[in-house]
Short mmCIF file of C-alpha atoms and ligand atoms in Angstrom, two decimals:
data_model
loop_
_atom_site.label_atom_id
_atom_site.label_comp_id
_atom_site.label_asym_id
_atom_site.label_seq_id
_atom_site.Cartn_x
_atom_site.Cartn_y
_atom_site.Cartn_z
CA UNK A 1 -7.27 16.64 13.45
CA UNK A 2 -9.69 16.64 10.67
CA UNK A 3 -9.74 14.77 7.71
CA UNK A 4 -11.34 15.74 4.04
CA UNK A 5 -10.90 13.49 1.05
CA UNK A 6 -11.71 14.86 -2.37
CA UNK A 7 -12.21 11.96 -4.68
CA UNK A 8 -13.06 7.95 -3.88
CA UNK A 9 -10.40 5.07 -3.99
CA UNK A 10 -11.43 1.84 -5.22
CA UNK A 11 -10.48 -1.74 -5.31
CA UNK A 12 -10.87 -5.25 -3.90
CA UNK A 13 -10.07 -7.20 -0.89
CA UNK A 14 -7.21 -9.58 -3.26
CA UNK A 15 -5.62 -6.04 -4.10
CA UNK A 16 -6.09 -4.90 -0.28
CA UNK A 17 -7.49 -1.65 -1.84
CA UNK A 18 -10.28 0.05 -0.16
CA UNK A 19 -13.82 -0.57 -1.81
CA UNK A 20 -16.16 0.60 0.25
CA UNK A 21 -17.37 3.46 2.80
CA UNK A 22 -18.07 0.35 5.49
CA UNK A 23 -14.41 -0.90 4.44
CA UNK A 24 -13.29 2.70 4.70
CA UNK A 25 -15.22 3.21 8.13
CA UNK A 26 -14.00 0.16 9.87
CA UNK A 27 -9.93 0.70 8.40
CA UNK A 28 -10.98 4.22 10.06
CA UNK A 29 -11.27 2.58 13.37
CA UNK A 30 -8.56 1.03 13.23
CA UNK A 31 -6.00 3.62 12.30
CA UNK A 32 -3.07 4.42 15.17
CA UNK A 33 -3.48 7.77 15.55
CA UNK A 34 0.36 8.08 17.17
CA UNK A 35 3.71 6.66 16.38
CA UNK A 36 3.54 4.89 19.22
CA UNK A 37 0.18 2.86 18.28
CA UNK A 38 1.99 2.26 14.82
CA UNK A 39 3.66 -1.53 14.84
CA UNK A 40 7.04 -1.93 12.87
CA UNK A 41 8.14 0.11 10.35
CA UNK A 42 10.67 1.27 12.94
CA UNK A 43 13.35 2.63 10.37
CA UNK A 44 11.06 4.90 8.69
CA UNK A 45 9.60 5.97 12.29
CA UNK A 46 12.65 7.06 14.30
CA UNK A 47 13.24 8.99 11.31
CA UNK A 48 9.94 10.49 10.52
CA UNK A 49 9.92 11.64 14.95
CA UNK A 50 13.11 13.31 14.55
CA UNK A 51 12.11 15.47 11.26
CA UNK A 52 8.46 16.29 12.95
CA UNK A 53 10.74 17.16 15.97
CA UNK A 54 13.51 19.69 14.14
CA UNK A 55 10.30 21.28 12.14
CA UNK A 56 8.37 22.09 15.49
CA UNK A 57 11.48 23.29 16.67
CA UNK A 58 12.63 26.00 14.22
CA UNK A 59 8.66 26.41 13.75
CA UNK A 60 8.79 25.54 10.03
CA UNK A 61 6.53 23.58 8.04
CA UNK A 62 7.50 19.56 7.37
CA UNK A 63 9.70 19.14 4.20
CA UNK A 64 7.56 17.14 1.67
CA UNK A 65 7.52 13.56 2.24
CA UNK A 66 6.85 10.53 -0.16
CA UNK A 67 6.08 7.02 0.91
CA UNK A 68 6.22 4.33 -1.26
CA UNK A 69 5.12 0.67 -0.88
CA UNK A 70 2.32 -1.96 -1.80
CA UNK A 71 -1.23 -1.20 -0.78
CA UNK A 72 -1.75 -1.79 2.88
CA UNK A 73 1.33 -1.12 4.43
CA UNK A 74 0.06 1.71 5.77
CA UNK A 75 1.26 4.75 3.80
CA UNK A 76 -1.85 6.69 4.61
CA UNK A 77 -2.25 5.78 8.69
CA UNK A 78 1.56 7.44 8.46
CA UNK A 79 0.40 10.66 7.31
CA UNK A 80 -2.45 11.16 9.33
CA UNK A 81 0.02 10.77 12.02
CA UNK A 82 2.20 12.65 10.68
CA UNK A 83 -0.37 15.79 10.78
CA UNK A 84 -1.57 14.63 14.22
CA UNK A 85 1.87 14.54 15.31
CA UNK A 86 2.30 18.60 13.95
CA UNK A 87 -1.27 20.04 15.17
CA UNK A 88 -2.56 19.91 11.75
CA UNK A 89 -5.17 19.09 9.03
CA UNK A 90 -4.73 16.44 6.39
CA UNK A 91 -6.32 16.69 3.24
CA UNK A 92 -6.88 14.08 1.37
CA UNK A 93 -7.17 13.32 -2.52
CA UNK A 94 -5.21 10.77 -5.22
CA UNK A 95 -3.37 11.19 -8.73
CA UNK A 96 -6.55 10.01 -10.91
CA UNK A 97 -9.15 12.24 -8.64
CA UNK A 98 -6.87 15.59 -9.90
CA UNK A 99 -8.74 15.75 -13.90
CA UNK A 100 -7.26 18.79 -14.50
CA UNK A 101 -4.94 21.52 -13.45
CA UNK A 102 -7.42 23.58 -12.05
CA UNK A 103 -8.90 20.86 -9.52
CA UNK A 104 -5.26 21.05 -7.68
CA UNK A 105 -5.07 24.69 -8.05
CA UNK A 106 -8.48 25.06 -6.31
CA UNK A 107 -7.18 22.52 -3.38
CA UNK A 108 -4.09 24.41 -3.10
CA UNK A 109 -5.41 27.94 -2.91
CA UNK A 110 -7.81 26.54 0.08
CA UNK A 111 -5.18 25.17 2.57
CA UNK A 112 -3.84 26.90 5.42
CA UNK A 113 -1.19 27.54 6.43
CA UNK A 114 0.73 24.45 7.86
CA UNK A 115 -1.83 21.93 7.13
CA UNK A 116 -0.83 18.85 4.89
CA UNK A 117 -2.29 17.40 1.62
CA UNK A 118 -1.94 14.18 0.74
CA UNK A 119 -1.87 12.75 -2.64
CA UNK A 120 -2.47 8.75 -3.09
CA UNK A 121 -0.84 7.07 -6.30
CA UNK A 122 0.66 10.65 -6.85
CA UNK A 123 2.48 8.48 -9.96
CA UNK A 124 -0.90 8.58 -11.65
CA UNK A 125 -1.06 12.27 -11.76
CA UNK A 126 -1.50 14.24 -15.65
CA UNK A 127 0.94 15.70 -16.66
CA UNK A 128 -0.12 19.46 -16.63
CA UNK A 129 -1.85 18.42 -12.93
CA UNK A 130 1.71 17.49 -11.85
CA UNK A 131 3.42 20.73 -13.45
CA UNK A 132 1.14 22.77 -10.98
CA UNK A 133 2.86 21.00 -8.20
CA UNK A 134 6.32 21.66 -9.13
CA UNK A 135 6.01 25.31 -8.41
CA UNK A 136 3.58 24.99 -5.43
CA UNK A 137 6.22 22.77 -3.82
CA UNK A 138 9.02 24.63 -4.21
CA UNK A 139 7.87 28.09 -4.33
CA UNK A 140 4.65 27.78 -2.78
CA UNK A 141 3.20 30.11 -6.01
CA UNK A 142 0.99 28.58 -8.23
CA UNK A 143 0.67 29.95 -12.13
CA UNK A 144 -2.39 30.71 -13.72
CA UNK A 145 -3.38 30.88 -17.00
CA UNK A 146 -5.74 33.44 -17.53
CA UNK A 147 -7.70 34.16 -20.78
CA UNK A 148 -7.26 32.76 -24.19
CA UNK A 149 -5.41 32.54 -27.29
CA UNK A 150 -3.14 35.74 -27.75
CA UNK A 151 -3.69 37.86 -24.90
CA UNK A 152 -3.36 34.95 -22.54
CA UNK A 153 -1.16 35.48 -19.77
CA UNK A 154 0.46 33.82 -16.50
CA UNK A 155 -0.63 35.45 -13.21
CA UNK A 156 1.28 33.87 -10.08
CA UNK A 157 -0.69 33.32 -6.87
CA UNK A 158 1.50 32.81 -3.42
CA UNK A 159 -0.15 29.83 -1.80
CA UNK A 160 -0.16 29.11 2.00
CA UNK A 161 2.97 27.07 3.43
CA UNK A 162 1.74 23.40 3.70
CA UNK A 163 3.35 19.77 3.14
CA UNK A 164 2.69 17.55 0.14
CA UNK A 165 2.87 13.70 1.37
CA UNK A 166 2.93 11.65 -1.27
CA UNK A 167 2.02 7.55 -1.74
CA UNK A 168 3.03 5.76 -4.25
CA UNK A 169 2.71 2.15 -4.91
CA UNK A 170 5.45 3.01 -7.97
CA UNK A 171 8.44 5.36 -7.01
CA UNK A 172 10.07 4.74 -10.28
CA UNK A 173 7.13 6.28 -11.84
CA UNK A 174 7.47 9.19 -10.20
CA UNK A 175 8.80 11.65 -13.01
CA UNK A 176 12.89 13.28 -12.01
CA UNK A 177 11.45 16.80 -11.02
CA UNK A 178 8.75 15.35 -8.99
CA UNK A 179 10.59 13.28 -7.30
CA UNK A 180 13.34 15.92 -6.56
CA UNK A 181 11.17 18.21 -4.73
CA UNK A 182 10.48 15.70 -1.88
CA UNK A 183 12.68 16.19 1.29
CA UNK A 184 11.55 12.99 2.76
CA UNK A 185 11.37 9.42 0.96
CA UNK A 186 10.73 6.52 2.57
CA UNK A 187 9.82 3.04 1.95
CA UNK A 188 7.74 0.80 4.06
CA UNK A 189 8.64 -2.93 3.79
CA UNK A 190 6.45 -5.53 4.21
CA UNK A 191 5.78 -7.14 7.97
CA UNK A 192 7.10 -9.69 10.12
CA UNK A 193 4.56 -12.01 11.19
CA UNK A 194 5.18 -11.31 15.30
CA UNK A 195 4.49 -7.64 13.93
CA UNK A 196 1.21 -8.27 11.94
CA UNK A 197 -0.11 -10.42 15.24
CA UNK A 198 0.42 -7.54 17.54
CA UNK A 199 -1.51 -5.31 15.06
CA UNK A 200 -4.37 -8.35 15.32
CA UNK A 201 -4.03 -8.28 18.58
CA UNK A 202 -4.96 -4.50 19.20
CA UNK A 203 -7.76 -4.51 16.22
CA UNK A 204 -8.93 -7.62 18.64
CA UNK A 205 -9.33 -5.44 21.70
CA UNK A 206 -10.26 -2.55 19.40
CA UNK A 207 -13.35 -4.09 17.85
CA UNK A 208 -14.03 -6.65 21.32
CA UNK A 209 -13.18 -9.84 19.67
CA UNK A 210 -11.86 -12.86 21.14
CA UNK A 211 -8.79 -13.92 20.00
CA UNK A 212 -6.70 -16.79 21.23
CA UNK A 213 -2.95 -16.22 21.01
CA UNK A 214 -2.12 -19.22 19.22
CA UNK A 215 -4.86 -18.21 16.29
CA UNK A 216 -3.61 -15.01 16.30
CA UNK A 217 -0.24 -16.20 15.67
CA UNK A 218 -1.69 -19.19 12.86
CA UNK A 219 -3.02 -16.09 11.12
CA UNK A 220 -0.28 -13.63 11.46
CA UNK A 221 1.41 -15.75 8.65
CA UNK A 222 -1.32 -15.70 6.11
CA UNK A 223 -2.06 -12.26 5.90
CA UNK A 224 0.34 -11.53 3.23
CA UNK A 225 2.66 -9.55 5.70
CA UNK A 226 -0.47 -6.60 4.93
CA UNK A 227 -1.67 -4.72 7.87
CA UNK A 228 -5.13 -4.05 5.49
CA UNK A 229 -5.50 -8.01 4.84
CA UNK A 230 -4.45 -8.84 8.75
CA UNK A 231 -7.92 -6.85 9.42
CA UNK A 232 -9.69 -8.20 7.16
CA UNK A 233 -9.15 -11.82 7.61
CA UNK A 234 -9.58 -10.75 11.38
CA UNK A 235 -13.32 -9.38 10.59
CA UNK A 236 -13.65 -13.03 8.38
CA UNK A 237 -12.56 -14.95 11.31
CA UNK A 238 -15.21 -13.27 13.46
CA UNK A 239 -17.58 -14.07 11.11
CA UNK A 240 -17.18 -17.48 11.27
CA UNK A 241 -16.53 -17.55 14.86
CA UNK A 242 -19.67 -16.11 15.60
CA UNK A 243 -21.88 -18.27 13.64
CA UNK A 244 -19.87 -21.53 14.07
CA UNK A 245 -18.42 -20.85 17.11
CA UNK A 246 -19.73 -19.13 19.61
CA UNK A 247 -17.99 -16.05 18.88
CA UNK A 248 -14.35 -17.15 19.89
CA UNK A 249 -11.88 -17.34 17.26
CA UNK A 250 -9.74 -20.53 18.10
CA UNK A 251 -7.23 -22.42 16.04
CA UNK A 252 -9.92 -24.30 13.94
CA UNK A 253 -11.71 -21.29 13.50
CA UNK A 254 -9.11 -19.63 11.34
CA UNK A 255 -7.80 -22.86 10.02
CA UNK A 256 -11.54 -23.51 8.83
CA UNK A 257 -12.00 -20.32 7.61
CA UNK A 258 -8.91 -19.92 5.89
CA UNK A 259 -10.08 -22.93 3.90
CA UNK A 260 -12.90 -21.73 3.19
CA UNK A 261 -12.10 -18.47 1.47
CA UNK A 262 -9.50 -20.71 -0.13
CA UNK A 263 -6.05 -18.84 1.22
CA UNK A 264 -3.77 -21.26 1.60
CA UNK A 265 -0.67 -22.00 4.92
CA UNK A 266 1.81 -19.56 3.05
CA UNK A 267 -0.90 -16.88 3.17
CA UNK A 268 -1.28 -17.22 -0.75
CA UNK A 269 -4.87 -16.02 -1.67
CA UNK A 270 -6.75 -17.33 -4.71
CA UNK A 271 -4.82 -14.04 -7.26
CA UNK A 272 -1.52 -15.32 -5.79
CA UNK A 273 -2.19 -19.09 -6.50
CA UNK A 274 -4.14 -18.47 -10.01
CA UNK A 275 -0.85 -16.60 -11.00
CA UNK A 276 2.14 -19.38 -9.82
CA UNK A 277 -0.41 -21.86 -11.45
CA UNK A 278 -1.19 -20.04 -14.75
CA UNK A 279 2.77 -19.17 -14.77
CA UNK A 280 4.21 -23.05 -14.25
CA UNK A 281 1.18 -25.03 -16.44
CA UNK A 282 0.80 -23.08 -19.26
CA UNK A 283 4.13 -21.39 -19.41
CA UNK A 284 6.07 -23.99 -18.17
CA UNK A 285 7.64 -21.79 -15.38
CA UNK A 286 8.48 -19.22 -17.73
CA UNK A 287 10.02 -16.77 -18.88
CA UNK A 288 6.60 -14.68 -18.99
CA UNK A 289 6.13 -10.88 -19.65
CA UNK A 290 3.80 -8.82 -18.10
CA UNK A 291 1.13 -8.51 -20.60
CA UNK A 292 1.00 -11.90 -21.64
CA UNK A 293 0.45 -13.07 -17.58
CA UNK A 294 -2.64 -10.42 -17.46
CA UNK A 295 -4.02 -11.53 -20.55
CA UNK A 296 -3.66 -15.12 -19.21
CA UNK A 297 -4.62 -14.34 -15.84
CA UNK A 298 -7.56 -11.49 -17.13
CA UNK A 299 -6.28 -9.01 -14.62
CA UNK A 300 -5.06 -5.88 -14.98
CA UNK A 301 -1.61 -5.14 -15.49
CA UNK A 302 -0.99 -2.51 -12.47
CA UNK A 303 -2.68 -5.04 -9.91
CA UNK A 304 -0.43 -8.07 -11.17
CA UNK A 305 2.56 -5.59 -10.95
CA UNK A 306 1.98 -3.87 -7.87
CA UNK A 307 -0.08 -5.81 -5.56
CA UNK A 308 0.00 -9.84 -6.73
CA UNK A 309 4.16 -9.85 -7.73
CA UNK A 310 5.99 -7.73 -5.01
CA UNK A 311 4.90 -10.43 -2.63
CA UNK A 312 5.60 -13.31 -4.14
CA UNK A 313 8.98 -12.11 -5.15
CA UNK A 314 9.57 -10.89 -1.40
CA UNK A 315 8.35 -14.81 -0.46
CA UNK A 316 11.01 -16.52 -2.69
CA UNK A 317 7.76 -17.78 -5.20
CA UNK A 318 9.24 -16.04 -8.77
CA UNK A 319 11.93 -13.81 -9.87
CA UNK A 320 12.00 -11.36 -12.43
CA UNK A 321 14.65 -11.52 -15.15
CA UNK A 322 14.89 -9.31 -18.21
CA UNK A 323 13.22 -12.09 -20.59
CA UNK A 324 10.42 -11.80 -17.88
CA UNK A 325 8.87 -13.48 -14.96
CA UNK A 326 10.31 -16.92 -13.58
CA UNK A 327 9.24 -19.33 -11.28
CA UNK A 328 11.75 -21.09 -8.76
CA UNK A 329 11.84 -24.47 -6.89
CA UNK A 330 9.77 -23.23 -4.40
CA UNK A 331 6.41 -22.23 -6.08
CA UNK A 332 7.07 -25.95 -7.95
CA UNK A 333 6.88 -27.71 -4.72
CA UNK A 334 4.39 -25.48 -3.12
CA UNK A 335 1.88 -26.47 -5.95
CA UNK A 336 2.66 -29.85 -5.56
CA UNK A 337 4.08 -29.60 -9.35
CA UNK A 338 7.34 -31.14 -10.42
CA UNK A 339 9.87 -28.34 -12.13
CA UNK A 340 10.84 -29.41 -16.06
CA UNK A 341 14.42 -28.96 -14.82
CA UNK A 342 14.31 -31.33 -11.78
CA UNK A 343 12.56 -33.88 -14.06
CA UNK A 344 15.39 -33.40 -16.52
CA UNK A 345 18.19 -33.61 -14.08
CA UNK A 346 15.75 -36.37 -12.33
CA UNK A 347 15.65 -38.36 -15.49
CA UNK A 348 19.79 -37.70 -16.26
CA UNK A 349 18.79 -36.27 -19.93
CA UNK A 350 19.52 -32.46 -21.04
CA UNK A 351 17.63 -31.20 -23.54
CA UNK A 352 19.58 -28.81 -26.45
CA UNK A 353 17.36 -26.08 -28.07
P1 LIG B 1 -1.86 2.27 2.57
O1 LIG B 1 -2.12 3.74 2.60
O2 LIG B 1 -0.39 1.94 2.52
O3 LIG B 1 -2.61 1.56 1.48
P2 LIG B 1 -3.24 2.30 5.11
O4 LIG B 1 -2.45 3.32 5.84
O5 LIG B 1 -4.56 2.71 4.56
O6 LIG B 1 -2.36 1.64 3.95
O7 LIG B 1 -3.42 1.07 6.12
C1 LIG B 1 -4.42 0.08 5.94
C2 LIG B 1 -4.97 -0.37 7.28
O8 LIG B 1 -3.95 -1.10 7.95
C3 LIG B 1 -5.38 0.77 8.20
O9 LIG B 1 -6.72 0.62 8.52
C4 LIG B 1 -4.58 0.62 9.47
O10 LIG B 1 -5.46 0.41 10.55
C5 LIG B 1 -3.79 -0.64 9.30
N1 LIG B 1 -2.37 -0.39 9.52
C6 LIG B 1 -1.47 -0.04 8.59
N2 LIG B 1 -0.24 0.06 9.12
C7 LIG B 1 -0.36 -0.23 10.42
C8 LIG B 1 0.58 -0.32 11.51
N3 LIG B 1 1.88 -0.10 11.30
N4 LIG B 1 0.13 -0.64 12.74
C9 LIG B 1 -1.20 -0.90 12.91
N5 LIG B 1 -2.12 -0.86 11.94
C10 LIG B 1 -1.72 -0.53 10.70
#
């Protein structure tokens, strides 16, 4: 199966985004190439083998798919597999690589027949980019503009058969007629940690490192349930391992390391702690909306929405309300802070506002 990407993806290792050809090269490696090399997810995998299944049976293309999810969960590995699995291509290209109308049109017009085209944070698509699609998906036609002013017309040009897989770290951004035209949606959740240290495990054998179980396990919970941050913090470990200790990663290997790039036993990494710690001193716990966190924080509104919160909601650590973001007990006590409403209850007074 080959593999073409038009346009780079960016990011950092807190946002488990990819930043760099090496990142990109080594995530490469690690990729399952089948469903069965894929851990968990097993929902969204029984299904996804039974619709690649019916399609190679009545020799049709695959419906259009959508997967939405954080970053990392591995939305991408899916689709590749998901071509592999159909003897095809995937293309590859994202929602802010597409400028203009005619950059999709030009992808479009140059698939094949059967082959699949991924779109990455396909809710960051323009407008008139995303109008192309409608057509393309359900007609598989695109229309053309061609000439200006008055004697402008539309020309419609069949396009080959082919499946749009979407990823989307934002389904509910996804505008109705978009979202319409997908057969297929499915979410990927985050991971159990007996999942996340079987994917160590085989990136372990992958790469040739030495893992013991029990550090594999120590780690499998501070990974933020993220196959992309399980690798990484493997390739960290190793790191260490090989210049402190002779190449093995044992218990103190990831509990030093851990330390030392300052991710803490819940698996909370320095974005994760800044934000419960910004959120309960200076806000008291909250209520907090979104822009005034980023502006507190000086981080982008997107990453604090789509990467920092759905985890720490998922771990219990804040809830969102409609006056805005909350803490509960449990961030309180993980930052060793006492809640205003324990001290109040603590110190049998109730304060009226
Ligand atoms: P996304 O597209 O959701 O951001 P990716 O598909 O790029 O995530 O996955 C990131 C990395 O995590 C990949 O390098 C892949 O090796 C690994 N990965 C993701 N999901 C799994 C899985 N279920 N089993 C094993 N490895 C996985």
């Amino acid at each position: 199966m080959a593999i073409e990407e038009h346009g780079a993806s960016a990011g950092n290792f807190t946002t488990g985004q990819t930043t760099s050809t090496e990142t990109e090269q080594f995530e490469n490696t690690l990729r399952p190439k089948t469903f069965d090399d894929y851990i968990g997810q097993a929902d969204v995998k029984r299904n996804l083998k039974v619709f690649v299944q019916a399609a190679k049976k009545r020799e049709e293309t695959l419906e259009h798919t959508v997967f939405y999810g954080p970053p990392g969960l591995g939305k991408t590995t899916l689709s590749m597999i998901l071509a592999h699995e159909m003897n095809s291509q995937l293309r590859i290209t994202s929602g802010p690589a597409l400028e203009k109308p005619g950059d999709l049109a030009a992808i479009l017009t140059n698939l094949k027949e059967g082959e699949f085209l991924f779109i990455d944070e396909i809710h960051r698509l323009r407008m008139p980019v995303e109008e192309i699609l409608y057509s393309a998906m359900e007609d598989f036609a695109i229309d053309l503009v061609v000439g200006k002013g008055p004697s402008a017309r539309t020309m419609r040009l069949d396009i080959p058969k082919f499946t749009l897989i979407g990823a989307t770290t934002r389904f509910s951004m996804l505008a109705g007629p978009l979202r319409d035209r997908f057969g297929h949606v499915e979410k990927l959740r985050f991971y159990e940690a007996p999942e996340i240290q079987e994917i160590l495990t085989r990136s372990a054998k992958i790469l040739d490192i030495e893992i013991e179980t029990s550090a594999a396990e120590k780690l499998s919970y501070c990974a933020r349930r993220t196959p992309r941050i399980a690798n990484r913090l493997l390739r960290r470990m190793r790191d260490f391992a090989e210049i402190q200790h002779e190449g093995v990663i044992t218990d103190t290997v990831v509990e030093q390391g851990l330390k030392s790039l300052s991710i803490d036993e819940k698996g909370l990494d320095y974005s994760d702690q800044d934000y419960l710690k910004n959120l309960c001193e200076k806000f008291g716990g909250g209520p907090v909306g979104l822009s005034t966190m980023a502006a507190a924080m000086g981080e982008e509104e997107n990453t604090i929405e789509e990467v920092i919160e759905p985890f720490l909601i998922m771990e219990g650590f804040i809830q969102k309300t409609p006056r805005g973001r909350i803490v509960t007990d449990l961030a309180w006590s993980h930052l060793g802070l006492k809640s205003p409403v324990t001290q109040n209850q603590n110190g049998g007074q109730t304060i009226m506002l």
